Amino acid sequence: GQNIDQPTEMTATEGAIVQINCTYQTSGFNGLFWYQQHAGEAPTFLSYNVLDGLEEKGRFSSFLSRSKGYSYLLLKELQMKDSASYLCAVRDSNYQLIWGAGTKLIIKP
Amino acid sequence: ETGVTQTPRHLVMGMTNKKSLKCEQHLGHNAMYWYKQSAKKPLELMFVYSLEERVENNSVPSRFSPECPNSSHLFLHLHTLQPEDSALYLCASSQEFGTPSYEQYFGPGTRLTVT
């Protein structure tokens, strides 16, 4: 079966750095997405990785290792508004998106 | 503003009711999706439409019936639902279906409660 694993919940401090991990086992691989979802709101696109390595976008970076079936989302200089759920999704060989259950990130002052 | 709107935002219905969820995208996209989101569970893809043709139907019960009259509008018709169908129903669109890098744009969802 296909599976995406990510921690259920994480807590971090304002101004700090946090890394949210995602491991996957899918039928084929056509890229990995990270989305942010604030409570009661729509998921919004953060990043897309298809090649190994680190992609940086301002305070957010996303890393991919295809050989390890592993990705992480790195958030720097955390702000209170970063409190949200972070969803990892992998596009499989049939171009379907397989989703993780999301990681709820709680930022404390 | 993501360019994808959904109505209603909240819906409470009895098990014998019939209701419809509406989604509209203002992005000129060719693909539209219905997802079910339950607490602490992964998003479940229900239906995919590409250029108004259904391309995916992931073993969804027949009490859910989609309709895509044009590439900007998507409906989900509901009838004789069960309490376990209570969830957040999300609509999404993407530029095309089948291109790996195209991200999906989501609407705010309809919070459905079946009593």
PDB file of C-alpha atoms in Angstrom:
ATOM      1  CA  GLY A   1       0.000   0.000   0.000  1.00  0.00           C
ATOM      2  CA  GLN A   2       0.929   3.623  -0.259  1.00  0.00           C
ATOM      3  CA  ASN A   3       1.830   5.505   2.878  1.00  0.00           C
ATOM      4  CA  ILE A   4       2.922   8.968   3.963  1.00  0.00           C
ATOM      5  CA  ASP A   5       4.142   9.435   7.546  1.00  0.00           C
ATOM      6  CA  GLN A   6       4.586  12.711   9.362  1.00  0.00           C
ATOM      7  CA  PRO A   7       4.457  13.602  13.072  1.00  0.00           C
ATOM      8  CA  THR A   8       1.004  14.427  14.386  1.00  0.00           C
ATOM      9  CA  GLU A   9       1.991  17.483  16.366  1.00  0.00           C
ATOM     10  CA  MET A  10       5.068  19.594  17.081  1.00  0.00           C
ATOM     11  CA  THR A  11       5.699  22.568  19.364  1.00  0.00           C
ATOM     12  CA  ALA A  12       8.310  25.273  18.822  1.00  0.00           C
ATOM     13  CA  THR A  13       9.205  28.699  20.158  1.00  0.00           C
ATOM     14  CA  GLU A  14       8.765  32.004  18.369  1.00  0.00           C
ATOM     15  CA  GLY A  15      11.998  33.011  16.642  1.00  0.00           C
ATOM     16  CA  ALA A  16      13.366  29.458  16.606  1.00  0.00           C
ATOM     17  CA  ILE A  17      13.795  26.899  13.781  1.00  0.00           C
ATOM     18  CA  VAL A  18      11.676  23.779  13.326  1.00  0.00           C
ATOM     19  CA  GLN A  19      12.001  20.826  10.960  1.00  0.00           C
ATOM     20  CA  ILE A  20       8.925  18.796   9.979  1.00  0.00           C
ATOM     21  CA  ASN A  21       9.740  15.389   8.536  1.00  0.00           C
ATOM     22  CA  CYS A  22       7.840  13.350   5.995  1.00  0.00           C
ATOM     23  CA  THR A  23       8.612   9.791   4.885  1.00  0.00           C
ATOM     24  CA  TYR A  24       6.820   8.097   2.057  1.00  0.00           C
ATOM     25  CA  GLN A  25       6.295   4.753   0.374  1.00  0.00           C
ATOM     26  CA  THR A  26       4.437   5.123  -2.895  1.00  0.00           C
ATOM     27  CA  SER A  27       3.942   3.445  -6.249  1.00  0.00           C
ATOM     28  CA  GLY A  28       6.330   5.589  -8.220  1.00  0.00           C
ATOM     29  CA  PHE A  29       7.312   9.174  -7.581  1.00  0.00           C
ATOM     30  CA  ASN A  30       6.476  12.306  -9.539  1.00  0.00           C
ATOM     31  CA  GLY A  31       7.225  14.962  -6.973  1.00  0.00           C
ATOM     32  CA  LEU A  32       6.481  15.944  -3.398  1.00  0.00           C
ATOM     33  CA  PHE A  33       4.398  18.882  -2.212  1.00  0.00           C
ATOM     34  CA  TRP A  34       4.134  20.762   1.065  1.00  0.00           C
ATOM     35  CA  TYR A  35       0.985  22.696   1.919  1.00  0.00           C
ATOM     36  CA  GLN A  36       0.104  24.914   4.881  1.00  0.00           C
ATOM     37  CA  GLN A  37      -3.389  24.862   6.365  1.00  0.00           C
ATOM     38  CA  HIS A  38      -4.495  27.292   9.054  1.00  0.00           C
ATOM     39  CA  ALA A  39      -7.408  26.122  11.190  1.00  0.00           C
ATOM     40  CA  GLY A  40     -10.683  26.538   9.328  1.00  0.00           C
ATOM     41  CA  GLU A  41      -8.984  27.641   6.136  1.00  0.00           C
ATOM     42  CA  ALA A  42      -7.962  26.217   2.770  1.00  0.00           C
ATOM     43  CA  PRO A  43      -4.623  24.438   2.334  1.00  0.00           C
ATOM     44  CA  THR A  44      -2.169  26.688   0.484  1.00  0.00           C
ATOM     45  CA  PHE A  45       0.803  25.574  -1.593  1.00  0.00           C
ATOM     46  CA  LEU A  46       4.271  26.010  -0.086  1.00  0.00           C
ATOM     47  CA  SER A  47       6.731  23.997  -2.164  1.00  0.00           C
ATOM     48  CA  TYR A  48       7.311  21.310  -4.780  1.00  0.00           C
ATOM     49  CA  ASN A  49      10.390  19.061  -4.928  1.00  0.00           C
ATOM     50  CA  VAL A  50      11.089  16.541  -7.658  1.00  0.00           C
ATOM     51  CA  LEU A  51      14.905  16.418  -7.582  1.00  0.00           C
ATOM     52  CA  ASP A  52      17.099  15.666  -4.583  1.00  0.00           C
ATOM     53  CA  GLY A  53      18.324  18.597  -2.560  1.00  0.00           C
ATOM     54  CA  LEU A  54      17.214  21.710  -0.802  1.00  0.00           C
ATOM     55  CA  GLU A  55      14.840  24.337  -2.199  1.00  0.00           C
ATOM     56  CA  GLU A  56      14.795  27.627  -0.309  1.00  0.00           C
ATOM     57  CA  LYS A  57      11.950  30.122  -0.343  1.00  0.00           C
ATOM     58  CA  GLY A  58      12.411  32.891   2.162  1.00  0.00           C
ATOM     59  CA  ARG A  59      11.977  31.558   5.694  1.00  0.00           C
ATOM     60  CA  PHE A  60      10.788  28.181   4.397  1.00  0.00           C
ATOM     61  CA  SER A  61      12.978  25.482   2.839  1.00  0.00           C
ATOM     62  CA  SER A  62      12.103  21.995   1.635  1.00  0.00           C
ATOM     63  CA  PHE A  63      14.480  19.065   1.246  1.00  0.00           C
ATOM     64  CA  LEU A  64      14.083  15.818  -0.689  1.00  0.00           C
ATOM     65  CA  SER A  65      15.969  12.538  -0.747  1.00  0.00           C
ATOM     66  CA  ARG A  66      14.334  10.163  -3.235  1.00  0.00           C
ATOM     67  CA  SER A  67      16.608   7.240  -2.347  1.00  0.00           C
ATOM     68  CA  LYS A  68      15.500   7.474   1.288  1.00  0.00           C
ATOM     69  CA  GLY A  69      11.861   8.300   0.601  1.00  0.00           C
ATOM     70  CA  TYR A  70      12.272  11.316   2.835  1.00  0.00           C
ATOM     71  CA  SER A  71      11.538  15.012   2.861  1.00  0.00           C
ATOM     72  CA  TYR A  72      11.533  17.762   5.428  1.00  0.00           C
ATOM     73  CA  LEU A  73      10.141  21.269   5.656  1.00  0.00           C
ATOM     74  CA  LEU A  74      12.364  23.713   7.520  1.00  0.00           C
ATOM     75  CA  LEU A  75      10.843  26.850   8.979  1.00  0.00           C
ATOM     76  CA  LYS A  76      13.210  29.555  10.243  1.00  0.00           C
ATOM     77  CA  GLU A  77      12.600  32.635  12.416  1.00  0.00           C
ATOM     78  CA  LEU A  78       9.267  31.246  13.501  1.00  0.00           C
ATOM     79  CA  GLN A  79       6.377  33.658  13.850  1.00  0.00           C
ATOM     80  CA  MET A  80       3.079  33.149  15.648  1.00  0.00           C
ATOM     81  CA  LYS A  81       1.295  33.161  12.296  1.00  0.00           C
ATOM     82  CA  ASP A  82       3.206  29.969  11.384  1.00  0.00           C
ATOM     83  CA  SER A  83       0.944  28.054  13.767  1.00  0.00           C
ATOM     84  CA  ALA A  84      -0.877  25.783  11.327  1.00  0.00           C
ATOM     85  CA  SER A  85      -1.005  22.244   9.999  1.00  0.00           C
ATOM     86  CA  TYR A  86       1.597  21.270   7.405  1.00  0.00           C
ATOM     87  CA  LEU A  87       0.574  18.659   4.856  1.00  0.00           C
ATOM     88  CA  CYS A  88       2.994  16.484   2.891  1.00  0.00           C
ATOM     89  CA  ALA A  89       1.768  14.937  -0.374  1.00  0.00           C
ATOM     90  CA  VAL A  90       3.467  12.744  -2.986  1.00  0.00           C
ATOM     91  CA  ARG A  91       2.416  12.410  -6.602  1.00  0.00           C
ATOM     92  CA  ASP A  92       2.581   8.744  -7.565  1.00  0.00           C
ATOM     93  CA  SER A  93       3.099   7.038 -10.923  1.00  0.00           C
ATOM     94  CA  ASN A  94      -0.610   7.478 -11.746  1.00  0.00           C
ATOM     95  CA  TYR A  95      -0.283  11.216 -11.056  1.00  0.00           C
ATOM     96  CA  GLN A  96      -2.510  10.893  -7.999  1.00  0.00           C
ATOM     97  CA  LEU A  97      -1.616  12.911  -4.920  1.00  0.00           C
ATOM     98  CA  ILE A  98      -1.136  10.727  -1.829  1.00  0.00           C
ATOM     99  CA  TRP A  99      -1.528  12.813   1.321  1.00  0.00           C
ATOM    100  CA  GLY A 100      -0.156  12.563   4.821  1.00  0.00           C
ATOM    101  CA  ALA A 101      -2.412  13.285   7.793  1.00  0.00           C
ATOM    102  CA  GLY A 102      -0.624  16.560   8.471  1.00  0.00           C
ATOM    103  CA  THR A 103       1.551  17.925  11.261  1.00  0.00           C
ATOM    104  CA  LYS A 104      -0.003  20.462  13.587  1.00  0.00           C
ATOM    105  CA  LEU A 105       2.640  23.028  14.515  1.00  0.00           C
ATOM    106  CA  ILE A 106       2.105  25.034  17.693  1.00  0.00           C
ATOM    107  CA  ILE A 107       4.222  28.141  18.183  1.00  0.00           C
ATOM    108  CA  LYS A 108       4.694  29.437  21.723  1.00  0.00           C
ATOM    109  CA  PRO A 109       5.877  32.948  22.623  1.00  0.00           C
TER     110      PRO A 109
ATOM    111  CA  GLU B   1      -8.022  34.905  -1.704  1.00  0.00           C
ATOM    112  CA  THR B   2      -7.203  31.659  -3.464  1.00  0.00           C
ATOM    113  CA  GLY B   3      -9.522  32.080  -6.432  1.00  0.00           C
ATOM    114  CA  VAL B   4     -11.620  29.056  -5.444  1.00  0.00           C
ATOM    115  CA  THR B   5     -14.901  29.675  -3.655  1.00  0.00           C
ATOM    116  CA  GLN B   6     -17.228  27.206  -2.002  1.00  0.00           C
ATOM    117  CA  THR B   7     -20.793  27.503  -0.745  1.00  0.00           C
ATOM    118  CA  PRO B   8     -22.187  26.946   1.744  1.00  0.00           C
ATOM    119  CA  ARG B   9     -19.382  27.203   4.300  1.00  0.00           C
ATOM    120  CA  HIS B  10     -21.377  25.260   6.876  1.00  0.00           C
ATOM    121  CA  LEU B  11     -24.175  22.744   6.374  1.00  0.00           C
ATOM    122  CA  VAL B  12     -26.197  20.686   8.816  1.00  0.00           C
ATOM    123  CA  MET B  13     -28.444  18.071   7.278  1.00  0.00           C
ATOM    124  CA  GLY B  14     -30.483  15.103   8.338  1.00  0.00           C
ATOM    125  CA  MET B  15     -29.904  11.671   6.913  1.00  0.00           C
ATOM    126  CA  THR B  16     -32.959  11.887   4.672  1.00  0.00           C
ATOM    127  CA  ASN B  17     -32.198  15.319   3.210  1.00  0.00           C
ATOM    128  CA  LYS B  18     -30.849  16.161  -0.219  1.00  0.00           C
ATOM    129  CA  LYS B  19     -28.398  19.034  -0.530  1.00  0.00           C
ATOM    130  CA  SER B  20     -25.694  20.237  -2.905  1.00  0.00           C
ATOM    131  CA  LEU B  21     -22.263  21.750  -2.400  1.00  0.00           C
ATOM    132  CA  LYS B  22     -21.035  24.277  -4.925  1.00  0.00           C
ATOM    133  CA  CYS B  23     -17.508  25.148  -5.993  1.00  0.00           C
ATOM    134  CA  GLU B  24     -16.383  27.840  -8.410  1.00  0.00           C
ATOM    135  CA  GLN B  25     -12.861  28.598  -9.581  1.00  0.00           C
ATOM    136  CA  HIS B  26     -11.835  31.913 -11.119  1.00  0.00           C
ATOM    137  CA  LEU B  27      -8.348  30.821 -12.209  1.00  0.00           C
ATOM    138  CA  GLY B  28      -8.992  29.487 -15.698  1.00  0.00           C
ATOM    139  CA  HIS B  29      -7.961  25.991 -14.643  1.00  0.00           C
ATOM    140  CA  ASN B  30      -8.928  22.819 -16.509  1.00  0.00           C
ATOM    141  CA  ALA B  31      -9.019  20.335 -13.617  1.00  0.00           C
ATOM    142  CA  MET B  32     -11.205  20.307 -10.510  1.00  0.00           C
ATOM    143  CA  TYR B  33     -11.265  18.015  -7.486  1.00  0.00           C
ATOM    144  CA  TRP B  34     -13.433  17.063  -4.522  1.00  0.00           C
ATOM    145  CA  TYR B  35     -11.712  15.967  -1.308  1.00  0.00           C
ATOM    146  CA  LYS B  36     -13.000  14.809   2.063  1.00  0.00           C
ATOM    147  CA  GLN B  37     -10.997  15.918   5.115  1.00  0.00           C
ATOM    148  CA  SER B  38     -11.686  14.220   8.449  1.00  0.00           C
ATOM    149  CA  ALA B  39      -9.910  15.101  11.672  1.00  0.00           C
ATOM    150  CA  LYS B  40      -6.399  13.668  11.926  1.00  0.00           C
ATOM    151  CA  LYS B  41      -6.786  11.745   8.661  1.00  0.00           C
ATOM    152  CA  PRO B  42      -5.181  12.308   5.253  1.00  0.00           C
ATOM    153  CA  LEU B  43      -7.118  14.108   2.607  1.00  0.00           C
ATOM    154  CA  GLU B  44      -9.242  11.613   0.694  1.00  0.00           C
ATOM    155  CA  LEU B  45      -9.622  12.259  -3.016  1.00  0.00           C
ATOM    156  CA  MET B  46     -13.225  11.687  -4.052  1.00  0.00           C
ATOM    157  CA  PHE B  47     -13.567  12.870  -7.651  1.00  0.00           C
ATOM    158  CA  VAL B  48     -11.460  14.469 -10.368  1.00  0.00           C
ATOM    159  CA  TYR B  49     -12.700  16.275 -13.449  1.00  0.00           C
ATOM    160  CA  SER B  50     -10.510  17.302 -16.355  1.00  0.00           C
ATOM    161  CA  LEU B  51     -12.065  19.495 -19.036  1.00  0.00           C
ATOM    162  CA  GLU B  52     -15.493  18.610 -17.614  1.00  0.00           C
ATOM    163  CA  GLU B  53     -14.894  14.856 -17.956  1.00  0.00           C
ATOM    164  CA  ARG B  54     -14.665  12.698 -14.842  1.00  0.00           C
ATOM    165  CA  VAL B  55     -11.258  11.023 -14.726  1.00  0.00           C
ATOM    166  CA  GLU B  56     -11.171   9.603 -11.186  1.00  0.00           C
ATOM    167  CA  ASN B  57     -13.781   8.022  -8.945  1.00  0.00           C
ATOM    168  CA  ASN B  58     -12.097   6.587  -5.902  1.00  0.00           C
ATOM    169  CA  SER B  59     -14.699   4.081  -4.707  1.00  0.00           C
ATOM    170  CA  VAL B  60     -16.974   6.772  -3.340  1.00  0.00           C
ATOM    171  CA  PRO B  61     -20.453   5.704  -2.151  1.00  0.00           C
ATOM    172  CA  SER B  62     -23.255   6.501  -4.563  1.00  0.00           C
ATOM    173  CA  ARG B  63     -24.870   8.836  -2.028  1.00  0.00           C
ATOM    174  CA  PHE B  64     -22.257  11.334  -3.288  1.00  0.00           C
ATOM    175  CA  SER B  65     -22.869  12.443  -6.855  1.00  0.00           C
ATOM    176  CA  PRO B  66     -20.606  14.960  -8.625  1.00  0.00           C
ATOM    177  CA  GLU B  67     -21.515  17.256 -11.469  1.00  0.00           C
ATOM    178  CA  CYS B  68     -19.257  19.465 -13.571  1.00  0.00           C
ATOM    179  CA  PRO B  69     -21.343  21.595 -15.966  1.00  0.00           C
ATOM    180  CA  ASN B  70     -18.317  23.612 -17.158  1.00  0.00           C
ATOM    181  CA  SER B  71     -14.653  23.990 -16.308  1.00  0.00           C
ATOM    182  CA  SER B  72     -15.341  26.706 -13.709  1.00  0.00           C
ATOM    183  CA  HIS B  73     -18.049  25.004 -11.678  1.00  0.00           C
ATOM    184  CA  LEU B  74     -18.219  21.788  -9.706  1.00  0.00           C
ATOM    185  CA  PHE B  75     -21.072  20.452  -7.603  1.00  0.00           C
ATOM    186  CA  LEU B  76     -21.353  17.640  -5.097  1.00  0.00           C
ATOM    187  CA  HIS B  77     -24.907  16.384  -4.683  1.00  0.00           C
ATOM    188  CA  LEU B  78     -25.635  14.692  -1.363  1.00  0.00           C
ATOM    189  CA  HIS B  79     -28.498  12.368  -0.444  1.00  0.00           C
ATOM    190  CA  THR B  80     -29.264   9.914   2.358  1.00  0.00           C
ATOM    191  CA  LEU B  81     -25.934  10.582   4.049  1.00  0.00           C
ATOM    192  CA  GLN B  82     -24.659   8.824   7.159  1.00  0.00           C
ATOM    193  CA  PRO B  83     -23.257  10.442  10.324  1.00  0.00           C
ATOM    194  CA  GLU B  84     -19.765   9.224   9.361  1.00  0.00           C
ATOM    195  CA  ASP B  85     -19.964  11.478   6.308  1.00  0.00           C
ATOM    196  CA  SER B  86     -19.619  14.489   8.595  1.00  0.00           C
ATOM    197  CA  ALA B  87     -16.360  16.156   7.569  1.00  0.00           C
ATOM    198  CA  LEU B  88     -14.825  19.130   5.779  1.00  0.00           C
ATOM    199  CA  TYR B  89     -15.361  18.890   2.030  1.00  0.00           C
ATOM    200  CA  LEU B  90     -12.699  20.689   0.036  1.00  0.00           C
ATOM    201  CA  CYS B  91     -12.787  21.666  -3.594  1.00  0.00           C
ATOM    202  CA  ALA B  92      -9.558  22.277  -5.489  1.00  0.00           C
ATOM    203  CA  SER B  93      -8.462  23.169  -9.000  1.00  0.00           C
ATOM    204  CA  SER B  94      -5.233  22.922 -10.977  1.00  0.00           C
ATOM    205  CA  GLN B  95      -4.103  24.169 -14.342  1.00  0.00           C
ATOM    206  CA  GLU B  96      -4.172  20.670 -15.799  1.00  0.00           C
ATOM    207  CA  PHE B  97      -4.625  17.096 -14.635  1.00  0.00           C
ATOM    208  CA  GLY B  98      -1.635  14.819 -15.176  1.00  0.00           C
ATOM    209  CA  THR B  99       1.179  17.383 -15.135  1.00  0.00           C
ATOM    210  CA  PRO B 100       3.250  16.490 -12.073  1.00  0.00           C
ATOM    211  CA  SER B 101       4.417  19.939 -11.010  1.00  0.00           C
ATOM    212  CA  TYR B 102       1.096  21.741 -11.101  1.00  0.00           C
ATOM    213  CA  GLU B 103      -0.059  22.547  -7.604  1.00  0.00           C
ATOM    214  CA  GLN B 104      -3.676  22.496  -6.541  1.00  0.00           C
ATOM    215  CA  TYR B 105      -5.522  25.571  -5.311  1.00  0.00           C
ATOM    216  CA  PHE B 106      -8.057  24.875  -2.600  1.00  0.00           C
ATOM    217  CA  GLY B 107     -11.301  26.492  -1.572  1.00  0.00           C
ATOM    218  CA  PRO B 108     -12.096  27.144   2.099  1.00  0.00           C
ATOM    219  CA  GLY B 109     -14.289  24.060   2.349  1.00  0.00           C
ATOM    220  CA  THR B 110     -17.803  23.208   3.471  1.00  0.00           C
ATOM    221  CA  ARG B 111     -18.088  21.929   7.040  1.00  0.00           C
ATOM    222  CA  LEU B 112     -20.788  19.253   6.800  1.00  0.00           C
ATOM    223  CA  THR B 113     -22.574  17.797   9.811  1.00  0.00           C
ATOM    224  CA  VAL B 114     -24.990  14.913   9.303  1.00  0.00           C
ATOM    225  CA  THR B 115     -27.459  14.436  12.142  1.00  0.00           C
TER     226      THR B 115
END
